[in-house]
Every structure is written in structure tokens, then in C-alpha cells.
Short mmCIF file of C-alpha atoms and ligand atoms in Angstrom, two decimals:
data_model
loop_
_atom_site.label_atom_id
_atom_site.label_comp_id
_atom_site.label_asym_id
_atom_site.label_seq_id
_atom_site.Cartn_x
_atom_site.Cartn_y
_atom_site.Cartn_z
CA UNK A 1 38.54 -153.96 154.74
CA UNK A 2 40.03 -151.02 152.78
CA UNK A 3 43.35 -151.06 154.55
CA UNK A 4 45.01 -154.37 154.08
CA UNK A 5 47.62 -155.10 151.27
CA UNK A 6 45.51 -155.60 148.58
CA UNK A 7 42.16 -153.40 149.19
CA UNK A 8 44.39 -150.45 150.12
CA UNK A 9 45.90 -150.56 146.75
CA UNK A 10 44.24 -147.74 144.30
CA UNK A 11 42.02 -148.94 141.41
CA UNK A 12 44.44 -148.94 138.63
CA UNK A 13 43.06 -148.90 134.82
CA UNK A 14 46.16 -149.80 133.44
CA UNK A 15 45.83 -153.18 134.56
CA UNK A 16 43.67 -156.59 132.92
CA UNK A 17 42.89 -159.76 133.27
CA UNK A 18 46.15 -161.02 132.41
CA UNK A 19 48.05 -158.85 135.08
CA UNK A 20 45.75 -160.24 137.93
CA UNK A 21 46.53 -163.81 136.80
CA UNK A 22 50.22 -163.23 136.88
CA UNK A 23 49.49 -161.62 140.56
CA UNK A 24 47.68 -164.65 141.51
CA UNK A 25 50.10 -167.55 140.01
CA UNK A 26 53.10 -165.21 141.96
CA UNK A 27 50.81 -164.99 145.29
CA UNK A 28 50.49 -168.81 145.08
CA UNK A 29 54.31 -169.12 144.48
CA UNK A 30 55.72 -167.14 147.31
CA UNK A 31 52.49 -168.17 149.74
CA UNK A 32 53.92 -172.21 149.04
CA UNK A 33 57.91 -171.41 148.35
CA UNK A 34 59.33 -168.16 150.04
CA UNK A 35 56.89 -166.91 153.24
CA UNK A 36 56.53 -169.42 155.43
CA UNK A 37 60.75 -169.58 155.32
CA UNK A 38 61.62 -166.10 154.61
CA UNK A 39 62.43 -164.41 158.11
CA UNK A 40 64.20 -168.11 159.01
CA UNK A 41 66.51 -167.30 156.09
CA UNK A 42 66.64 -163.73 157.14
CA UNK A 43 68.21 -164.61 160.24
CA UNK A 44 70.07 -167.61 158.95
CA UNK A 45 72.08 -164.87 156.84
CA UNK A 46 71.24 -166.69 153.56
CA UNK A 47 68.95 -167.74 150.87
CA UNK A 48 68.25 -171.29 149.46
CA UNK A 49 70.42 -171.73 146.30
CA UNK A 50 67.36 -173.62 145.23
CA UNK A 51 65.17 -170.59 144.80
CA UNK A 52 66.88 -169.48 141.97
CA UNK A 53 66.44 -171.72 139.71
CA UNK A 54 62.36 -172.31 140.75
CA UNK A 55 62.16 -168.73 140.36
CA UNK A 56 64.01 -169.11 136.82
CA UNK A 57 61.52 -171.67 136.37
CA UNK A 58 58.61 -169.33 136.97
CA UNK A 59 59.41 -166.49 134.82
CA UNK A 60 60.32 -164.52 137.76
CA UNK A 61 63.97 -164.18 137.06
CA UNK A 62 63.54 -163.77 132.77
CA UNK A 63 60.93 -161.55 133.35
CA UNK A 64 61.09 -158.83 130.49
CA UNK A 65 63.67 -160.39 128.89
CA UNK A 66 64.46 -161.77 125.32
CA UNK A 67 62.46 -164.73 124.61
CA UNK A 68 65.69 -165.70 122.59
CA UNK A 69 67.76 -165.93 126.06
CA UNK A 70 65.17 -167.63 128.02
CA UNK A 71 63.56 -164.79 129.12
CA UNK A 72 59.32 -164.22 129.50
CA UNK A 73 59.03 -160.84 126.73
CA UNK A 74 55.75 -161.45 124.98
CA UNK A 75 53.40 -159.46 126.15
CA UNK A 76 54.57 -158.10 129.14
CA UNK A 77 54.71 -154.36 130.09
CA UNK A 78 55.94 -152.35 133.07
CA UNK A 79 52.72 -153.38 135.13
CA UNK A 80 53.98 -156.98 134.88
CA UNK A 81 57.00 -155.80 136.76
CA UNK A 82 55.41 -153.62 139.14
CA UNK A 83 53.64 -156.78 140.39
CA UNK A 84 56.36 -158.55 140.96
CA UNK A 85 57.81 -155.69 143.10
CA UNK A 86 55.13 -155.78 144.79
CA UNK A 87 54.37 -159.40 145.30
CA UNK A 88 58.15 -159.60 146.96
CA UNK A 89 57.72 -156.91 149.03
CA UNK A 90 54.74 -158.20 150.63
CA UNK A 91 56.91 -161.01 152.01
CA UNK A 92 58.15 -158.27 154.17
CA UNK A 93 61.74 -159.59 153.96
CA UNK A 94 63.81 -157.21 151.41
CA UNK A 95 66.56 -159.19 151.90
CA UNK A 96 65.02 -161.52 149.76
CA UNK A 97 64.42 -159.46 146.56
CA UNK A 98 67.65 -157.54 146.89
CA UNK A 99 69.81 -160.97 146.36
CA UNK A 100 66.87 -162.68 144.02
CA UNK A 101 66.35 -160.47 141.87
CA UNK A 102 70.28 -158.30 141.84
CA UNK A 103 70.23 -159.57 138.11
CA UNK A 104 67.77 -156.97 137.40
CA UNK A 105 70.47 -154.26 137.98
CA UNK A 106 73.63 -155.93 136.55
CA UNK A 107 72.39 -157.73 133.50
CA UNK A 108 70.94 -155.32 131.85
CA UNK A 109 73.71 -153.73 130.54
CA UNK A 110 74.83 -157.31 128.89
CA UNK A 111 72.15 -157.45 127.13
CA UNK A 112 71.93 -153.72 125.90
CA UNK A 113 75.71 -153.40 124.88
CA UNK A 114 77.36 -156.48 125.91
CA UNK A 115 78.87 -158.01 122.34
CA UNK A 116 76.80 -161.30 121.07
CA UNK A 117 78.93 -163.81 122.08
CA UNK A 118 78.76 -162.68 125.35
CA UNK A 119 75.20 -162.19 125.90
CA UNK A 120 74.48 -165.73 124.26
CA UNK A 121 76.80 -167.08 126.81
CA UNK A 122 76.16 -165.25 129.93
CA UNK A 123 71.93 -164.32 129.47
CA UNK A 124 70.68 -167.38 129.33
CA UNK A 125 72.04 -169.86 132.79
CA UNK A 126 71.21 -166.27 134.76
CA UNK A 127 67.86 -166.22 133.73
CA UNK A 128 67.58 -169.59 134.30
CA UNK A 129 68.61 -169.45 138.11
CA UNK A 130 71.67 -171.70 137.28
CA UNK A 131 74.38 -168.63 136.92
CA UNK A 132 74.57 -165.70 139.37
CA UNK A 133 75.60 -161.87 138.63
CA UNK A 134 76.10 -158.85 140.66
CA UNK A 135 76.53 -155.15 139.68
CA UNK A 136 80.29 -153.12 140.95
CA UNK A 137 80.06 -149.64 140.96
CA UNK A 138 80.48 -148.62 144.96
CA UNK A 139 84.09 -148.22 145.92
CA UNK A 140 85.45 -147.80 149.36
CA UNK A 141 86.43 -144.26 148.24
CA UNK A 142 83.58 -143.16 145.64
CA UNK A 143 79.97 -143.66 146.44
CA UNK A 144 77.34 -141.23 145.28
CA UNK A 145 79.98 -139.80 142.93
CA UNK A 146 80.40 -142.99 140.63
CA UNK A 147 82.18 -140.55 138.72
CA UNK A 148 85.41 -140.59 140.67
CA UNK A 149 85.89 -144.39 140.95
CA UNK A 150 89.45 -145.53 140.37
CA UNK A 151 89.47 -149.42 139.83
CA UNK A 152 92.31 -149.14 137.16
CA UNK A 153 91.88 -151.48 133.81
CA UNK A 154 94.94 -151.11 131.40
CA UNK A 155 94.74 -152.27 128.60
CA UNK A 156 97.32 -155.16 127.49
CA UNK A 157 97.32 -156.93 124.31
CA UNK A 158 93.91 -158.30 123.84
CA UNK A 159 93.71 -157.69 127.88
CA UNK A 160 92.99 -155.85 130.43
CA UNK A 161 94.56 -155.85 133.48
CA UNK A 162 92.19 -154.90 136.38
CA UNK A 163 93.34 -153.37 140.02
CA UNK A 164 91.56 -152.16 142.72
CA UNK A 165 88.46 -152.77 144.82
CA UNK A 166 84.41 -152.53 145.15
CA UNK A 167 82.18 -152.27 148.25
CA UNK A 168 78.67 -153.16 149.37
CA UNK A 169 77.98 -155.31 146.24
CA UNK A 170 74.96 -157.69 146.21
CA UNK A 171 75.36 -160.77 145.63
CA UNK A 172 79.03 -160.75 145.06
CA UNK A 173 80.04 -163.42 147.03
CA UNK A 174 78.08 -165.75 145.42
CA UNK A 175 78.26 -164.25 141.60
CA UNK A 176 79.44 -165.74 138.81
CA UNK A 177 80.80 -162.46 137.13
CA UNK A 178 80.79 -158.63 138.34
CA UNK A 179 79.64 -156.05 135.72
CA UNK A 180 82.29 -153.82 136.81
CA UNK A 181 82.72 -149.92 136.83
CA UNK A 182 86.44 -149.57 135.86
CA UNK A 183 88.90 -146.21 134.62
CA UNK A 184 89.99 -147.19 131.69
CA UNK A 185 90.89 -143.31 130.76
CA UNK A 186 91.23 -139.60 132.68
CA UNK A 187 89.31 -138.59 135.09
CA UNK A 188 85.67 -138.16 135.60
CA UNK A 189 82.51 -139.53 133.96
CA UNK A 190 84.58 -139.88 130.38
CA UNK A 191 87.43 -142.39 130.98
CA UNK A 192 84.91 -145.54 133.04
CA UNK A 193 84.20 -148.50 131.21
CA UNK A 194 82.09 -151.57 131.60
CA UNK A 195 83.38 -154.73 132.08
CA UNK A 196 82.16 -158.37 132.62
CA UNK A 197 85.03 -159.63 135.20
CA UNK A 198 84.51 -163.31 136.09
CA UNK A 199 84.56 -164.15 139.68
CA UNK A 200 86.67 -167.26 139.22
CA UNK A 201 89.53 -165.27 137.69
CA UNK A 202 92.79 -165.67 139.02
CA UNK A 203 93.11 -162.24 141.38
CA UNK A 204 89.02 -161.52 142.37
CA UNK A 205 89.07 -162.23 146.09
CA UNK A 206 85.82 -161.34 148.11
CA UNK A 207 85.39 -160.65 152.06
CA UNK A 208 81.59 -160.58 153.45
CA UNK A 209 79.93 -158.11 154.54
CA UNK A 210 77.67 -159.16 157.04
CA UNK A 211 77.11 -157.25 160.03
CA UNK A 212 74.14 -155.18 158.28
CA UNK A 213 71.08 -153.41 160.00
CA UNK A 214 68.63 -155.17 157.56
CA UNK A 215 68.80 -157.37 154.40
CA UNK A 216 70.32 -160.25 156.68
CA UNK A 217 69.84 -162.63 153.63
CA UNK A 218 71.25 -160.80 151.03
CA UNK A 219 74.87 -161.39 150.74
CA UNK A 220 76.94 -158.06 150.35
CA UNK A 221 80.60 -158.15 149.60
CA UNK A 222 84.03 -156.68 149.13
CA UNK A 223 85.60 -157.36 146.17
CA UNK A 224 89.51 -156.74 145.40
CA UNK A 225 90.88 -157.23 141.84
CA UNK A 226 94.54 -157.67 142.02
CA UNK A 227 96.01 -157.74 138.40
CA UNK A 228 93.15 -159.74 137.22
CA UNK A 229 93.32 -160.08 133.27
CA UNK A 230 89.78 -160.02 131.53
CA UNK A 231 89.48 -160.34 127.52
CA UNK A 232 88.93 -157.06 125.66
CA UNK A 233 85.60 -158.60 124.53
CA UNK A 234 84.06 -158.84 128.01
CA UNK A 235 84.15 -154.66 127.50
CA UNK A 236 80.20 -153.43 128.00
CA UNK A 237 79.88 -150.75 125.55
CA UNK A 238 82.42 -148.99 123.94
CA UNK A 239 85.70 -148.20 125.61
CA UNK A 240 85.16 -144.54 127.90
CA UNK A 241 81.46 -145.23 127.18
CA UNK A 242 80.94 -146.74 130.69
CA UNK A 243 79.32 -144.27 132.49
CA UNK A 244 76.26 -144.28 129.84
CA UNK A 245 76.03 -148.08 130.30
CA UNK A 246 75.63 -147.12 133.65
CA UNK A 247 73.24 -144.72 134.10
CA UNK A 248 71.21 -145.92 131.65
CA UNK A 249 70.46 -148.51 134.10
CA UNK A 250 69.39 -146.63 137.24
CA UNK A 251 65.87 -145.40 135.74
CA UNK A 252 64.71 -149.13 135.70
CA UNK A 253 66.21 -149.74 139.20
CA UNK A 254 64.60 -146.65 140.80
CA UNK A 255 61.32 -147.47 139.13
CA UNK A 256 61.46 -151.05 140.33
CA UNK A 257 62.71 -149.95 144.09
CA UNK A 258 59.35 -147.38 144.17
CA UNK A 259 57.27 -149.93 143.28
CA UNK A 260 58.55 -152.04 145.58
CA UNK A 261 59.10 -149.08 148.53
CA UNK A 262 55.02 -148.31 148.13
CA UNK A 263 54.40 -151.99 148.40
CA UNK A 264 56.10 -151.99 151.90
CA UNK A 265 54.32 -148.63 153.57
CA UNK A 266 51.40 -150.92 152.54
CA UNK A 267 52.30 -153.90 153.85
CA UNK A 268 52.41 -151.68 157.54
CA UNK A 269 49.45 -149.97 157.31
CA UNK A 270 48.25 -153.80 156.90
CA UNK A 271 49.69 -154.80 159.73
CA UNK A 272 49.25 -151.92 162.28
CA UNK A 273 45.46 -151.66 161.15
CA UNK A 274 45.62 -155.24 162.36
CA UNK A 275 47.13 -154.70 165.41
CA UNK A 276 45.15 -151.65 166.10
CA UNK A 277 41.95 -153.71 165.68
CA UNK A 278 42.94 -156.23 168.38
CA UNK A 279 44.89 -154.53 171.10
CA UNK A 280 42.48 -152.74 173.95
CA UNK A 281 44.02 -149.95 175.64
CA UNK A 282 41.81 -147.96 178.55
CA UNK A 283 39.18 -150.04 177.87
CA UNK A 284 38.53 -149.24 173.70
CA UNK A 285 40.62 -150.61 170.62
CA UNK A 286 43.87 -148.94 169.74
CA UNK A 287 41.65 -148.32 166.68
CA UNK A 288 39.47 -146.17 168.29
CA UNK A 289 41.53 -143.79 170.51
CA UNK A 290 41.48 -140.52 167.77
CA UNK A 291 45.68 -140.15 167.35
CA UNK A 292 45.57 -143.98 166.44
CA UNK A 293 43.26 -143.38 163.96
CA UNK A 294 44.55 -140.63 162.39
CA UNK A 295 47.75 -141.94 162.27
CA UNK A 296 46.37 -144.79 160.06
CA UNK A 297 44.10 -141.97 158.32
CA UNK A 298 47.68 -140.54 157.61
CA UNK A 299 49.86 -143.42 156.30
CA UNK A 300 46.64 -144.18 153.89
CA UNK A 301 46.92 -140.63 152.23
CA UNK A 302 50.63 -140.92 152.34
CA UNK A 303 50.31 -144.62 150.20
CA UNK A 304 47.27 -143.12 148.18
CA UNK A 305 49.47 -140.59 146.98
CA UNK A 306 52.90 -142.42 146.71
CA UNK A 307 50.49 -144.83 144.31
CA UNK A 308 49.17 -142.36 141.73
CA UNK A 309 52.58 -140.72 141.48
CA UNK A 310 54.09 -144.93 140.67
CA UNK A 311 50.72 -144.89 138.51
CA UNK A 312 51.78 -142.06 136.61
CA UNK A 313 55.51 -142.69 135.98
CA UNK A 314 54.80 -146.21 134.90
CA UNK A 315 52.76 -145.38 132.50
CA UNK A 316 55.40 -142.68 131.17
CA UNK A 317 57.73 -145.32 130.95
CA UNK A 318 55.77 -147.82 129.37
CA UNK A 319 55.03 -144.93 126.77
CA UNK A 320 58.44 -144.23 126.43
CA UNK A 321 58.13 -140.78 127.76
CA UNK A 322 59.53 -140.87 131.70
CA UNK A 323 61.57 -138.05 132.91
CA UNK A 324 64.85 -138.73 134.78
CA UNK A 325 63.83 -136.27 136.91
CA UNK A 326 60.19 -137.68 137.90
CA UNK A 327 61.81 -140.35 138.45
CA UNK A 328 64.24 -139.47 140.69
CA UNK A 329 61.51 -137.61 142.50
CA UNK A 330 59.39 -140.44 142.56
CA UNK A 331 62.39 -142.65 144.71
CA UNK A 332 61.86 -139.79 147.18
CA UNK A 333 58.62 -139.80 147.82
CA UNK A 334 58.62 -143.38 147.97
CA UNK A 335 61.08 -143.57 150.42
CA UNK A 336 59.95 -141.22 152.59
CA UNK A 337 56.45 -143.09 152.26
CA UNK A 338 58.10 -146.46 153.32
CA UNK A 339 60.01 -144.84 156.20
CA UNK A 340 57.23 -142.51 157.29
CA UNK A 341 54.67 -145.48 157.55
CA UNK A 342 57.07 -148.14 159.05
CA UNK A 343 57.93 -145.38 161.85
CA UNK A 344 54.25 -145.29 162.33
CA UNK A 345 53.16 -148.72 162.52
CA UNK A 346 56.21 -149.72 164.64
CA UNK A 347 54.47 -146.98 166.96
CA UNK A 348 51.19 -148.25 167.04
CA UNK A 349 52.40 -152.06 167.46
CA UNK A 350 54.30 -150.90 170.61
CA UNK A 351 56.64 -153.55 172.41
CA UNK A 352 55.39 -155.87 170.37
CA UNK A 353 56.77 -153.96 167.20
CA UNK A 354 60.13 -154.26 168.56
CA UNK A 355 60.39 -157.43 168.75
CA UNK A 356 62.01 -159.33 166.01
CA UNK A 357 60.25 -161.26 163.88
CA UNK A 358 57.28 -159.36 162.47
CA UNK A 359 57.73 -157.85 159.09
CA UNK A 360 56.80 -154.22 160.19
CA UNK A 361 60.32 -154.52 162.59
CA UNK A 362 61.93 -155.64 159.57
CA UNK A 363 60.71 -153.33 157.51
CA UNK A 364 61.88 -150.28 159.86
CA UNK A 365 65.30 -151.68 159.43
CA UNK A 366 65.23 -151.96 155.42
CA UNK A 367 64.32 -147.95 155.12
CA UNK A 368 67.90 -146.81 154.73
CA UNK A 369 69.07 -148.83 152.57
CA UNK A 370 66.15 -148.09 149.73
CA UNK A 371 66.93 -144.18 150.96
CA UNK A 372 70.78 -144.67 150.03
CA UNK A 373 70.86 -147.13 147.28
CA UNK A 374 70.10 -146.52 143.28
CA UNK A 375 70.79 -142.91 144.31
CA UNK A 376 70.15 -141.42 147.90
CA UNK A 377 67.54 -139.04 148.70
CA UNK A 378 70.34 -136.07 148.37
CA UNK A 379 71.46 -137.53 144.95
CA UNK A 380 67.92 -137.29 143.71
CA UNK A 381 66.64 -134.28 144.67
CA UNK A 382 70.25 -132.79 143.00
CA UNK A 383 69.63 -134.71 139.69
CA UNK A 384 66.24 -133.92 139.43
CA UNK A 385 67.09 -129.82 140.15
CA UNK A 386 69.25 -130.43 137.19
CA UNK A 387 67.35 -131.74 134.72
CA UNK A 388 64.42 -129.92 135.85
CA UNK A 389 66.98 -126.88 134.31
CA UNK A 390 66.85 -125.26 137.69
C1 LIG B 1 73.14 -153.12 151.57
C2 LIG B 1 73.73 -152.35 150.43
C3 LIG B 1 73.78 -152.93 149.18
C4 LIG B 1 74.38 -152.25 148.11
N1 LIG B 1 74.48 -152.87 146.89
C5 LIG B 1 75.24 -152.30 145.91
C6 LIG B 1 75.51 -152.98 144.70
O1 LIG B 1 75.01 -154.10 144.45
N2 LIG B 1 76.34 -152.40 143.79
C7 LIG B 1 76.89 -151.17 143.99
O2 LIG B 1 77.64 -150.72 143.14
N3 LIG B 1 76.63 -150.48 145.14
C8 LIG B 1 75.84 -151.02 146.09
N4 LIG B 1 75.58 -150.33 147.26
C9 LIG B 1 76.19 -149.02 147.45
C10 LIG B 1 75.21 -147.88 147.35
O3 LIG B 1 74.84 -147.67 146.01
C11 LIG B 1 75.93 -146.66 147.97
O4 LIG B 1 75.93 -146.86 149.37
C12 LIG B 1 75.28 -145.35 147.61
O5 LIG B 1 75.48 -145.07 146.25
C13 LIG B 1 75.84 -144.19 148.43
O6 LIG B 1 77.22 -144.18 148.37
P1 LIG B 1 78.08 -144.11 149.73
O7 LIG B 1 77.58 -145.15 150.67
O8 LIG B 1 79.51 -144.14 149.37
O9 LIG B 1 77.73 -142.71 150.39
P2 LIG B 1 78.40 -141.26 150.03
O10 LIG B 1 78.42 -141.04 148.56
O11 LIG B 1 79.70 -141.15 150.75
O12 LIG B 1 77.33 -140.32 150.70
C14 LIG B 1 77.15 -140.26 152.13
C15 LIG B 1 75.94 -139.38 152.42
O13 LIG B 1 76.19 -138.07 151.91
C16 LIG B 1 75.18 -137.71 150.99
N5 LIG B 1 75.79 -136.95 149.90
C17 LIG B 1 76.79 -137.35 149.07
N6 LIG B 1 77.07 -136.37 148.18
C18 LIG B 1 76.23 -135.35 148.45
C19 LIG B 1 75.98 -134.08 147.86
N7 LIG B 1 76.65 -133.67 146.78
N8 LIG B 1 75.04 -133.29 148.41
C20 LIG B 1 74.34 -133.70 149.49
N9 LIG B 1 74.49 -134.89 150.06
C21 LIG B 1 75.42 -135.71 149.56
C22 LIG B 1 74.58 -138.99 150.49
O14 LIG B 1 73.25 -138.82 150.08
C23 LIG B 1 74.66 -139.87 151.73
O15 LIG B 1 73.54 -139.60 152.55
C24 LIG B 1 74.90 -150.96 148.31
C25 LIG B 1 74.80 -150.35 149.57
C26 LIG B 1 74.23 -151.03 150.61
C27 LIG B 1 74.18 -150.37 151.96
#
């Protein structure tokens, strides 16, 4: 049938044999290692720390990274990573991804500007599954304006000494190091810097966070730095260069949260075309009463479109050519996508969709969090009115 996860997805030239094999070998890994467990861990508050390294073990975690580090370069492109999105997603846990696969937005910037010593050091047991690493840019008093953060590193002898705190961090509480978002000069955007603060340094204490609405399995922390010393050379870029590090990051984390956000709207159409199929209300299927149907008729143009646009800006990227802007846009509509077809199918499923346990519930409770984080729906429309030149 045209509406389940994988005929409801758009014919796609961009991709060849090579991408469908790497979809199959990661269906068969998540089918045998993550589904049948996922929600358990979801409501267990925690993933296996033996996932890690099988996922290191299966390219998942090195994926698109230097072969030199451990990671999986050689031939792949963005359509590689797009599958991957979408292959977690379809697990219908985020939870799962977001604590996974939180590398993706703090390593990065180690191996872009991170000196070699430190990359050769800190690359390789990550992408192996054997070393953890969370990004820390959110603090208690600067969210959406990363600009105004105020975590304090001053600089002493071949030292700095770090003060303050971060919020809602991934993975912190199980990381091996933070890369950190500190004020190392004035104010604003030109005086943050990047910098790799180990975990086990005297100082870093972390709290949970874990009274969340979804992403039960994905730790999130406070951290406090209380004059915590960190080398000079564990600086990410250039001293007052921070904010570049930063951003330069986002446009792979708001590509890889669209894919991922069109993967979910799918993954309820699939399972409230399912449910409208069975259920019998005054005597026909759900599926046959005309506002059923059209809301199903409604959620596929909704995905049909969210897909071209994710067609379209992957290939930019892969061509080098992406605008921040499209991109930004593109979060938006994929957001709006996910919530607009979870609202839907947790409609059509009824009672039953509101009861825990099915991944359309879960779903419903994972839209605000892709909304807010990489950049919330406000944040995006504002950067993309800017560089549009508006
Ligand atoms: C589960 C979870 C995991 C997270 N993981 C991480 C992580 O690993 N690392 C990390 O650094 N951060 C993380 N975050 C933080 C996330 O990036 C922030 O929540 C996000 O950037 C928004 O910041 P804020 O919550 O402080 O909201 P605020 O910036 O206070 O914004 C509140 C609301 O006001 C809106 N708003 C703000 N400014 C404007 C404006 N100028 N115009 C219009 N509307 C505006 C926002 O869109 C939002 O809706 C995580 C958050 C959550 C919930």
C-alpha cells in the first residue's frame, strides 16, 4: 500500500544501489537490536550502554567521519545520513537517537577546529561507542540568544578557569567531555569560545533532568562548573572565535533533525492508515467515513511536500550550495509536518492513541522538542528573514 513507511516515501533519484543496501543492513540492525526494546528503555529512563559501542561497530556512530579516526567516509554522501535519520526515527522512540547519536552535534567542532592532539585523542573511542560527548550551549539564563551566555573562562597561565552553568544538555550525565560555549571576552557573539571541558574534572558536577514530556531515554542534564581548570589546548577554534565554531554546526543538525522530523509524520500516517483500516465505526471502516479519509489524504500531501523540500536541500548541501536560510525554513516545515500529522493520527487512533505505548503517542509528545531545539520555529523564521535580506 502507498501509505506505509516505506511506499509513502517519494521516488528519490538521488539514491542507488548502495544507499538501499545501507537501508537494508540498518533495517536489519535496529529490527534485531533496538525495536523490540526501545519503548521498554523509553520508560526505563535509559539506554543500554551496550548500544554504543554495536552501533560504533556498525558504522552508525563514525558515519561521515575521517576514515583516519575510525570513522565510515569513503563514499558516503548526505543521502547516507538521511537514511540513518530516517531508519531511527522509524523506531518511533526519539529518545533513542537524541542520546545515540548527540555526538553528531558536539563532535563536530573537534574535528573541524579542535588542535591535532586533541582530535587524535578524543575522535576515535567516540566513534567507537567506547567514549561519550555532549554539546553545552543552553544556559539557565540564555537560550535562543546563545549570544548572551555568561559561563566565565579566564584565562590563567596555560589555564582556564571555568565558572558557571549549562541546561538541558544531552547526554551530559553520562559524557565524557562537554564542548562548551564559554565568555572568554565582552559581550555578545565576539568574546565566546569553544572549549573541550572534561567531565571528570575536579569542579563539573551534573543534576538530571528527568521529569521530561518525551525523550524518556535520553539523559538531559545540568551542568555547573565551579572553578574548573581546563588546558589552553582543549580551546575549539581560536580564542573569541566560538560563536563561528558554533554555528557552523547547526546547518548539519537542522538538516539531520528534518530528515528525521519527515521520517516521523511518516511513521503516523503508517500507523493511523493502519488503524483506520481495522477499526469499524457505524458499521464501515474508519477508512471509509470521508473526514477520515481526507485527513489521511491530508497528512500524505503534507509528507509529499515536506519530502521534496528535504530532497531539494540535500542535494544543495551535498553540492555545497545550501542556504542558511532554506534551511532554517526547511526545520519549519518539517516540524510543523511532524506535529500536524501526529495531531492527526492520534485523532484517528482515538482512545487507543492515548494510551501509552504506541509510537504515534510517543511521537505527539517528541513534537516540541524538534520545534524548540537546533533553533525554534521563531528563531528560524527570524534567521531566515535575515539572510533572505528582508
Ligand atoms: C530535551 C532537550 C534537549 C536539549 N539538548 C540540548 C543540548 O544538548 N545542548 C544545548 O546546548 N541545548 C540543548 N537544549 C536546549 C535548546 O537548544 C533550547 O531549549 C532552545 O535553544 C531554546 O532556548 P530556551 O529553552 O532557553 O528558550 P528561550 O530562548 O527562552 O525562548 C522561549 C520561547 O520564546 C521564543 N523566542 C525567543 N526569542 C524570540 C524572539 N526574538 N522572537 C520570537 N520568539 C522568540 C522561542 O522560540 C521559544 O518559543 C535542549 C532542550 C531540550 C528541551
Amino acid at each position: 500500500m502507498a501509505l506505509d513507511f516505506d511506499l509513502a516515501r517519494l521516488p528519490n533519484p538521488h539514491l542507488g544501489h548502495e544507499h538501499e543496501e545501507w537501508r537494508n543492513q540498518l533495517r536489519r540492525f535496529f529490527d534485531s537490536h533496538v525495536c523490540p526494546y526501545a519503548a521498554q528503555w523509553d520508560e526505563a529512563g535509559r539506554i543500554p550502554d551496550d548500544l554504543w559501542p554495536l552501533a560504533g561497530d556498525m558504522g552508525i556512530l563514525g558515519l561521515g567521519y575521517p576514515e583516519e579516526y575510525g570513522g565510515v567516509s569513503e563514499g558516503v554522501d548526505i543521502w547516507h545520513k538521511n537514511i540513518l535519520n530516517e531508519e531511527l526515527a522509524r523506531v518511533g522512540v526519539g529518545g533513542v537517537s537524541a542520546t545515540l547519536m548527540v555526538h553528531n552535534i558536539a563532535l563536530p567542532p573537534v574535528v573541524n577546529f579542535a588542535r591535532a592532539s586533541i582530535r587524535e585523542r578524543i575522535v576515535p573511542p567516540v566513534l567507537a561507542g567506547q567514549k561519550r560527548i555532549a554539546l553545552g550551549i543552553t544556559e539557565p539564563g540564555a537560550g535562543s540568544d546563545v549570544a548572551q551566555i555568561t559561563t566565565g573562562a579566564k584565562r590563567q597561565g596555560d589555564h582556564y578557569i571555568v565558572n558557571g552553568s549549562k541546561t538541558y544538555i544531552t547526554g551530559a550525565m553520562n559524557a565524557n567531555w562537554i564542548t562548551t560555549a564559554v565568555r572568554t571576552g565582552g559581550e555578545g557573539a565576539g568574546g565566546i569560545s569553544t572549549l573541550l571541558i572534561p567531565t571528570s574534572a575536579n569542579g563539573v558536577t551534573r543534576t538530571p533532568l528527568d521529569k521530561k514530556q518525551g525523550w524518556w531515554c535520553s539523559d538531559t542534564a545540568t551542568v555547573y562548573f565551579d572553578n574548573v581548570k581546563v588546558p589552553v589546548a582543549n580551546l575549539i577554534g581560536a580564542e573569541n572565535q566560538g560563536f563561528k565554531v558554533i554555528m557552523a554546526n547547526f546547518n548539519d543538525e537542522r538538516m539531520a533533525m528534518s530528515a528525521a522530523m519527515e521520517a516521523f509524520a511518516r511513521v503516523c500516517l503508517e500507523e493511523a492508515v493502519e488503524w483506520a483500516r481495522e477499526r469499524q465505526t457505524f458499521g464501515q471502516r474508519l477508512a471509509d467515513h470521508q473526514v477520515i479519509r481526507h485527513k489521511i489524504a491530508e497528512m500524505k500531501r503534507m509528507i509529499n511536500a515536506t519530502q521534496s523540500y528535504v530532497q531539494v536541500m540535500s542535494n544543495n548541501v551535498q553540492n555545497g550550495n545550501a542556504h542558511a536560510g532554506d534551511i532554517a525554513m526547511l526545520k519549519v516545515q518539517c516540524s510543523q509536518t511532524m506535529e500536524f500529522c501526529a495531531r492527526e493520527a492520534m485523532q484517528i487512533m482515538g482512545g487507543m492513541g492515548y494510551m501509552r505505548g504506541s509510537r504515534v503517542e510517543r511521537i505527539y509528545r517528541e513534537v516540541r522538542v524538534n520545534a524548540i531545539g537546533g533553533g525554534s520555529e521563531e528563531i528560524m523564521r527570524d534567521l531566515a528573514a535575515r539572510q533572505y535580506g528582508l
